[in-house]
């Protein structure tokens, strides 16, 4: 009888011990929110080998349940912010997403955010958040190039790596990042370089922030640009953003699209010029006309790498233009939209383009 009692007490004690170790582990694991917006990562194809599919069809709960090992590294909470192909990404979703990220990261019980996103405009959303999230906690965007139903779908591995990176203390204070194809990329220099390859995203000027290896981040650089808690931009009271258009340069380019942007009420124009932001005479004159009407003009370039510098073939001070330096036309557009919430002065805008 005594032996039976002892055995029973032993097993009770053992069960209590196992339960408390498990709950301690759950408490010590970081809490990572996965905010889903759509894209190929949430896409379904008609076959495992074909390339046709519809993006934004799989819910965030399905995405997470495709990677059961996520619960080993973090307490996962999920929210569906929207479910669209990112070609339809827009200012309203940006504002909603940035406000929600800030709200969540203000909570003591939230450690990091992972955002699932289509790859088409991922670089623009990443940069918008890089400049408007007011927290040092990790914010990581992730996508995939293959739909969830394809052979060799890259989504589950990318989600695992994104959560593993977000859950790691080393990821704090690095600015907004994209984790895909085992690489950690900074929003400060993010460009999609290939329409079909899983290693499409690059940091072509500065190089990647690091790599994911065996579920751990290895960082190899930090961003020297202002971002997150060091950004001067604040969207929490905004319900819309200034309209900024991009005008492309090519041989024989006329004033047509600059004039149309001015007519449509744009507050800013990004010129995707040739080489170091050069322009046909017709475009240069049209952009100067726009400046005379109070529209901010940024000279950027259609070339993927290298800066668009001040004081080269175009006299920016004479024309009232600002140069984009290392920001390509897409990041320049995001930065100018935010800059215009504070100033219209081209010299002040130029300062921002050298600091961000
Ligand atoms: N066009 C879709 C999007 O950006 C799919 C592209 C992708 O996610 O790779 O959401």
PDB file of C-alpha atoms in Angstrom, residues 16-188:
ATOM      1  CA  UNK A  16       3.673  18.685 -12.240  1.00  0.00           C
ATOM      2  CA  UNK A  17       7.375  19.117 -13.062  1.00  0.00           C
ATOM      3  CA  UNK A  18       6.835  18.424 -16.797  1.00  0.00           C
ATOM      4  CA  UNK A  19       3.860  20.815 -16.938  1.00  0.00           C
ATOM      5  CA  UNK A  20       5.794  23.616 -15.238  1.00  0.00           C
ATOM      6  CA  UNK A  21       8.868  23.133 -17.466  1.00  0.00           C
ATOM      7  CA  UNK A  22       6.590  23.288 -20.529  1.00  0.00           C
ATOM      8  CA  UNK A  23       4.822  26.444 -19.351  1.00  0.00           C
ATOM      9  CA  UNK A  24       8.145  28.069 -18.404  1.00  0.00           C
ATOM     10  CA  UNK A  25       9.382  27.317 -21.941  1.00  0.00           C
ATOM     11  CA  UNK A  26       6.214  28.870 -23.406  1.00  0.00           C
ATOM     12  CA  UNK A  27       6.735  31.958 -21.254  1.00  0.00           C
ATOM     13  CA  UNK A  28      10.394  32.344 -22.207  1.00  0.00           C
ATOM     14  CA  UNK A  29       9.755  31.926 -25.943  1.00  0.00           C
ATOM     15  CA  UNK A  30       9.362  35.286 -27.674  1.00  0.00           C
ATOM     16  CA  UNK A  31       5.940  36.269 -28.969  1.00  0.00           C
ATOM     17  CA  UNK A  32       5.985  36.975 -32.700  1.00  0.00           C
ATOM     18  CA  UNK A  33       2.963  38.418 -34.498  1.00  0.00           C
ATOM     19  CA  UNK A  34       2.532  37.308 -38.107  1.00  0.00           C
ATOM     20  CA  UNK A  35       0.603  39.960 -40.041  1.00  0.00           C
ATOM     21  CA  UNK A  36      -0.546  38.662 -43.403  1.00  0.00           C
ATOM     22  CA  UNK A  37      -1.177  40.819 -46.472  1.00  0.00           C
ATOM     23  CA  UNK A  38      -1.312  38.278 -49.351  1.00  0.00           C
ATOM     24  CA  UNK A  39       0.991  37.651 -52.323  1.00  0.00           C
ATOM     25  CA  UNK A  40       2.380  34.465 -53.870  1.00  0.00           C
ATOM     26  CA  UNK A  41       3.258  33.142 -50.433  1.00  0.00           C
ATOM     27  CA  UNK A  42      -0.510  32.910 -49.943  1.00  0.00           C
ATOM     28  CA  UNK A  43      -1.061  31.795 -53.559  1.00  0.00           C
ATOM     29  CA  UNK A  44      -2.660  28.642 -54.929  1.00  0.00           C
ATOM     30  CA  UNK A  45      -1.788  27.134 -58.293  1.00  0.00           C
ATOM     31  CA  UNK A  46      -3.822  24.774 -60.469  1.00  0.00           C
ATOM     32  CA  UNK A  47      -0.917  22.275 -60.573  1.00  0.00           C
ATOM     33  CA  UNK A  48       2.317  21.544 -58.706  1.00  0.00           C
ATOM     34  CA  UNK A  49       4.470  22.119 -61.789  1.00  0.00           C
ATOM     35  CA  UNK A  50       2.745  24.905 -63.768  1.00  0.00           C
ATOM     36  CA  UNK A  51       3.428  28.604 -63.287  1.00  0.00           C
ATOM     37  CA  UNK A  52      -0.151  29.932 -63.254  1.00  0.00           C
ATOM     38  CA  UNK A  53      -1.723  30.736 -59.895  1.00  0.00           C
ATOM     39  CA  UNK A  54      -3.761  33.297 -57.973  1.00  0.00           C
ATOM     40  CA  UNK A  55      -2.023  35.222 -55.213  1.00  0.00           C
ATOM     41  CA  UNK A  56      -3.661  36.006 -51.879  1.00  0.00           C
ATOM     42  CA  UNK A  57      -5.918  32.927 -51.527  1.00  0.00           C
ATOM     43  CA  UNK A  58      -4.444  31.145 -48.496  1.00  0.00           C
ATOM     44  CA  UNK A  59      -5.194  32.522 -45.019  1.00  0.00           C
ATOM     45  CA  UNK A  60      -2.575  33.330 -42.396  1.00  0.00           C
ATOM     46  CA  UNK A  61      -3.673  30.326 -40.284  1.00  0.00           C
ATOM     47  CA  UNK A  62      -3.055  27.967 -43.242  1.00  0.00           C
ATOM     48  CA  UNK A  63       0.363  29.561 -43.833  1.00  0.00           C
ATOM     49  CA  UNK A  64       1.381  29.027 -40.237  1.00  0.00           C
ATOM     50  CA  UNK A  65       0.056  25.498 -39.999  1.00  0.00           C
ATOM     51  CA  UNK A  66       2.223  24.593 -43.040  1.00  0.00           C
ATOM     52  CA  UNK A  67       5.277  25.160 -40.788  1.00  0.00           C
ATOM     53  CA  UNK A  68       4.576  23.282 -37.506  1.00  0.00           C
ATOM     54  CA  UNK A  69       8.148  23.837 -36.219  1.00  0.00           C
ATOM     55  CA  UNK A  70       7.377  27.567 -35.793  1.00  0.00           C
ATOM     56  CA  UNK A  71       5.925  26.799 -32.358  1.00  0.00           C
ATOM     57  CA  UNK A  72       9.367  25.507 -31.248  1.00  0.00           C
ATOM     58  CA  UNK A  73      10.914  28.948 -31.687  1.00  0.00           C
ATOM     59  CA  UNK A  74       8.147  31.413 -30.796  1.00  0.00           C
ATOM     60  CA  UNK A  75       4.627  31.896 -29.529  1.00  0.00           C
ATOM     61  CA  UNK A  76       2.913  32.753 -32.778  1.00  0.00           C
ATOM     62  CA  UNK A  77      -0.073  35.091 -33.002  1.00  0.00           C
ATOM     63  CA  UNK A  78      -1.600  35.810 -36.380  1.00  0.00           C
ATOM     64  CA  UNK A  79      -3.658  38.567 -37.969  1.00  0.00           C
ATOM     65  CA  UNK A  80      -4.924  38.965 -41.524  1.00  0.00           C
ATOM     66  CA  UNK A  81      -4.441  42.658 -42.405  1.00  0.00           C
ATOM     67  CA  UNK A  82      -5.531  42.219 -46.025  1.00  0.00           C
ATOM     68  CA  UNK A  83      -5.203  39.471 -48.680  1.00  0.00           C
ATOM     69  CA  UNK A  84      -4.133  41.063 -51.970  1.00  0.00           C
ATOM     70  CA  UNK A  85      -1.540  40.718 -54.700  1.00  0.00           C
ATOM     71  CA  UNK A  86       1.001  43.376 -53.791  1.00  0.00           C
ATOM     72  CA  UNK A  87       0.636  45.011 -57.222  1.00  0.00           C
ATOM     73  CA  UNK A  88      -2.503  46.427 -55.556  1.00  0.00           C
ATOM     74  CA  UNK A  89      -0.671  47.650 -52.440  1.00  0.00           C
ATOM     75  CA  UNK A  90      -1.751  51.197 -51.625  1.00  0.00           C
ATOM     76  CA  UNK A  91      -1.362  54.108 -49.201  1.00  0.00           C
ATOM     77  CA  UNK A  92      -4.346  53.049 -47.088  1.00  0.00           C
ATOM     78  CA  UNK A  93      -2.910  49.574 -46.407  1.00  0.00           C
ATOM     79  CA  UNK A  94       0.521  51.123 -45.685  1.00  0.00           C
ATOM     80  CA  UNK A  95      -0.964  53.471 -43.103  1.00  0.00           C
ATOM     81  CA  UNK A  96      -3.061  50.706 -41.528  1.00  0.00           C
ATOM     82  CA  UNK A  97      -0.093  48.320 -41.416  1.00  0.00           C
ATOM     83  CA  UNK A  98       2.348  50.833 -39.978  1.00  0.00           C
ATOM     84  CA  UNK A  99      -0.137  51.931 -37.285  1.00  0.00           C
ATOM     85  CA  UNK A 100      -0.858  48.297 -36.327  1.00  0.00           C
ATOM     86  CA  UNK A 101       2.861  47.424 -36.189  1.00  0.00           C
ATOM     87  CA  UNK A 102       3.530  50.425 -33.929  1.00  0.00           C
ATOM     88  CA  UNK A 103       0.567  49.556 -31.707  1.00  0.00           C
ATOM     89  CA  UNK A 104       1.677  45.929 -31.308  1.00  0.00           C
ATOM     90  CA  UNK A 105       5.332  46.728 -30.711  1.00  0.00           C
ATOM     91  CA  UNK A 106       4.338  49.171 -27.963  1.00  0.00           C
ATOM     92  CA  UNK A 107       2.996  46.192 -26.010  1.00  0.00           C
ATOM     93  CA  UNK A 108       5.477  44.627 -23.567  1.00  0.00           C
ATOM     94  CA  UNK A 109       4.258  41.135 -24.430  1.00  0.00           C
ATOM     95  CA  UNK A 110       5.072  41.448 -28.170  1.00  0.00           C
ATOM     96  CA  UNK A 111       8.689  40.841 -29.210  1.00  0.00           C
ATOM     97  CA  UNK A 112       8.687  41.052 -32.993  1.00  0.00           C
ATOM     98  CA  UNK A 113       6.582  41.233 -36.164  1.00  0.00           C
ATOM     99  CA  UNK A 114       6.731  39.171 -39.346  1.00  0.00           C
ATOM    100  CA  UNK A 115       4.717  40.445 -42.317  1.00  0.00           C
ATOM    101  CA  UNK A 116       3.842  38.151 -45.213  1.00  0.00           C
ATOM    102  CA  UNK A 117       3.706  40.164 -48.446  1.00  0.00           C
ATOM    103  CA  UNK A 118       3.702  39.755 -52.218  1.00  0.00           C
ATOM    104  CA  UNK A 119       7.077  40.333 -53.796  1.00  0.00           C
ATOM    105  CA  UNK A 120       5.987  42.854 -56.475  1.00  0.00           C
ATOM    106  CA  UNK A 121       6.056  45.896 -54.175  1.00  0.00           C
ATOM    107  CA  UNK A 122       7.694  44.368 -51.101  1.00  0.00           C
ATOM    108  CA  UNK A 123      10.631  46.789 -51.357  1.00  0.00           C
ATOM    109  CA  UNK A 124       8.300  49.798 -51.168  1.00  0.00           C
ATOM    110  CA  UNK A 125       6.337  48.542 -48.144  1.00  0.00           C
ATOM    111  CA  UNK A 126       9.579  47.541 -46.385  1.00  0.00           C
ATOM    112  CA  UNK A 127      11.020  51.034 -46.882  1.00  0.00           C
ATOM    113  CA  UNK A 128       7.774  52.746 -45.810  1.00  0.00           C
ATOM    114  CA  UNK A 129       7.826  50.746 -42.558  1.00  0.00           C
ATOM    115  CA  UNK A 130      11.586  51.330 -42.155  1.00  0.00           C
ATOM    116  CA  UNK A 131      10.819  55.068 -41.994  1.00  0.00           C
ATOM    117  CA  UNK A 132       7.582  54.974 -39.958  1.00  0.00           C
ATOM    118  CA  UNK A 133       7.919  52.203 -37.345  1.00  0.00           C
ATOM    119  CA  UNK A 134       8.971  53.677 -34.001  1.00  0.00           C
ATOM    120  CA  UNK A 135      10.555  50.654 -32.370  1.00  0.00           C
ATOM    121  CA  UNK A 136      13.848  48.791 -32.113  1.00  0.00           C
ATOM    122  CA  UNK A 137      12.035  45.443 -32.052  1.00  0.00           C
ATOM    123  CA  UNK A 138      12.511  43.349 -35.211  1.00  0.00           C
ATOM    124  CA  UNK A 139      10.118  43.826 -38.139  1.00  0.00           C
ATOM    125  CA  UNK A 140      10.641  41.361 -40.987  1.00  0.00           C
ATOM    126  CA  UNK A 141       8.830  41.062 -44.310  1.00  0.00           C
ATOM    127  CA  UNK A 142       8.696  37.717 -46.039  1.00  0.00           C
ATOM    128  CA  UNK A 143       7.328  36.464 -49.326  1.00  0.00           C
ATOM    129  CA  UNK A 144       7.854  33.647 -51.753  1.00  0.00           C
ATOM    130  CA  UNK A 145       8.387  33.314 -55.460  1.00  0.00           C
ATOM    131  CA  UNK A 146       6.517  30.011 -55.755  1.00  0.00           C
ATOM    132  CA  UNK A 147       2.903  29.443 -54.703  1.00  0.00           C
ATOM    133  CA  UNK A 148       2.204  27.197 -51.725  1.00  0.00           C
ATOM    134  CA  UNK A 149       0.993  24.391 -54.024  1.00  0.00           C
ATOM    135  CA  UNK A 150       4.186  24.239 -56.191  1.00  0.00           C
ATOM    136  CA  UNK A 151       6.973  21.643 -56.000  1.00  0.00           C
ATOM    137  CA  UNK A 152       9.786  23.231 -54.027  1.00  0.00           C
ATOM    138  CA  UNK A 153       7.529  25.967 -52.599  1.00  0.00           C
ATOM    139  CA  UNK A 154       9.895  28.444 -50.944  1.00  0.00           C
ATOM    140  CA  UNK A 155       7.248  29.937 -48.630  1.00  0.00           C
ATOM    141  CA  UNK A 156       7.500  27.535 -45.651  1.00  0.00           C
ATOM    142  CA  UNK A 157      11.313  27.796 -45.431  1.00  0.00           C
ATOM    143  CA  UNK A 158      11.169  31.579 -45.818  1.00  0.00           C
ATOM    144  CA  UNK A 159       8.499  31.888 -43.092  1.00  0.00           C
ATOM    145  CA  UNK A 160      10.519  29.659 -40.754  1.00  0.00           C
ATOM    146  CA  UNK A 161      13.660  31.747 -41.315  1.00  0.00           C
ATOM    147  CA  UNK A 162      11.763  35.034 -40.972  1.00  0.00           C
ATOM    148  CA  UNK A 163      10.275  33.994 -37.611  1.00  0.00           C
ATOM    149  CA  UNK A 164      13.621  32.562 -36.435  1.00  0.00           C
ATOM    150  CA  UNK A 165      15.362  35.816 -37.337  1.00  0.00           C
ATOM    151  CA  UNK A 166      12.604  37.951 -35.729  1.00  0.00           C
ATOM    152  CA  UNK A 167      12.786  35.874 -32.539  1.00  0.00           C
ATOM    153  CA  UNK A 168      16.549  36.334 -32.202  1.00  0.00           C
ATOM    154  CA  UNK A 169      17.757  39.226 -29.986  1.00  0.00           C
ATOM    155  CA  UNK A 170      20.510  39.973 -32.545  1.00  0.00           C
ATOM    156  CA  UNK A 171      17.828  41.220 -34.978  1.00  0.00           C
ATOM    157  CA  UNK A 172      16.875  44.199 -32.762  1.00  0.00           C
ATOM    158  CA  UNK A 173      17.739  47.715 -33.956  1.00  0.00           C
ATOM    159  CA  UNK A 174      18.623  46.651 -37.509  1.00  0.00           C
ATOM    160  CA  UNK A 175      15.750  48.472 -39.246  1.00  0.00           C
ATOM    161  CA  UNK A 176      13.049  46.723 -41.252  1.00  0.00           C
ATOM    162  CA  UNK A 177      14.343  43.633 -43.065  1.00  0.00           C
ATOM    163  CA  UNK A 178      13.311  41.054 -45.646  1.00  0.00           C
ATOM    164  CA  UNK A 179      14.277  37.418 -45.020  1.00  0.00           C
ATOM    165  CA  UNK A 180      14.096  35.224 -48.120  1.00  0.00           C
ATOM    166  CA  UNK A 181      16.270  32.552 -49.742  1.00  0.00           C
ATOM    167  CA  UNK A 182      18.427  32.264 -46.581  1.00  0.00           C
ATOM    168  CA  UNK A 183      19.440  35.931 -46.759  1.00  0.00           C
ATOM    169  CA  UNK A 184      18.678  38.905 -44.529  1.00  0.00           C
ATOM    170  CA  UNK A 185      18.213  42.064 -46.594  1.00  0.00           C
ATOM    171  CA  UNK A 186      17.939  45.668 -45.423  1.00  0.00           C
ATOM    172  CA  UNK A 187      15.012  47.872 -46.462  1.00  0.00           C
ATOM    173  CA  UNK A 188      17.561  50.673 -47.016  1.00  0.00           C
TER     174      UNK A 188
END
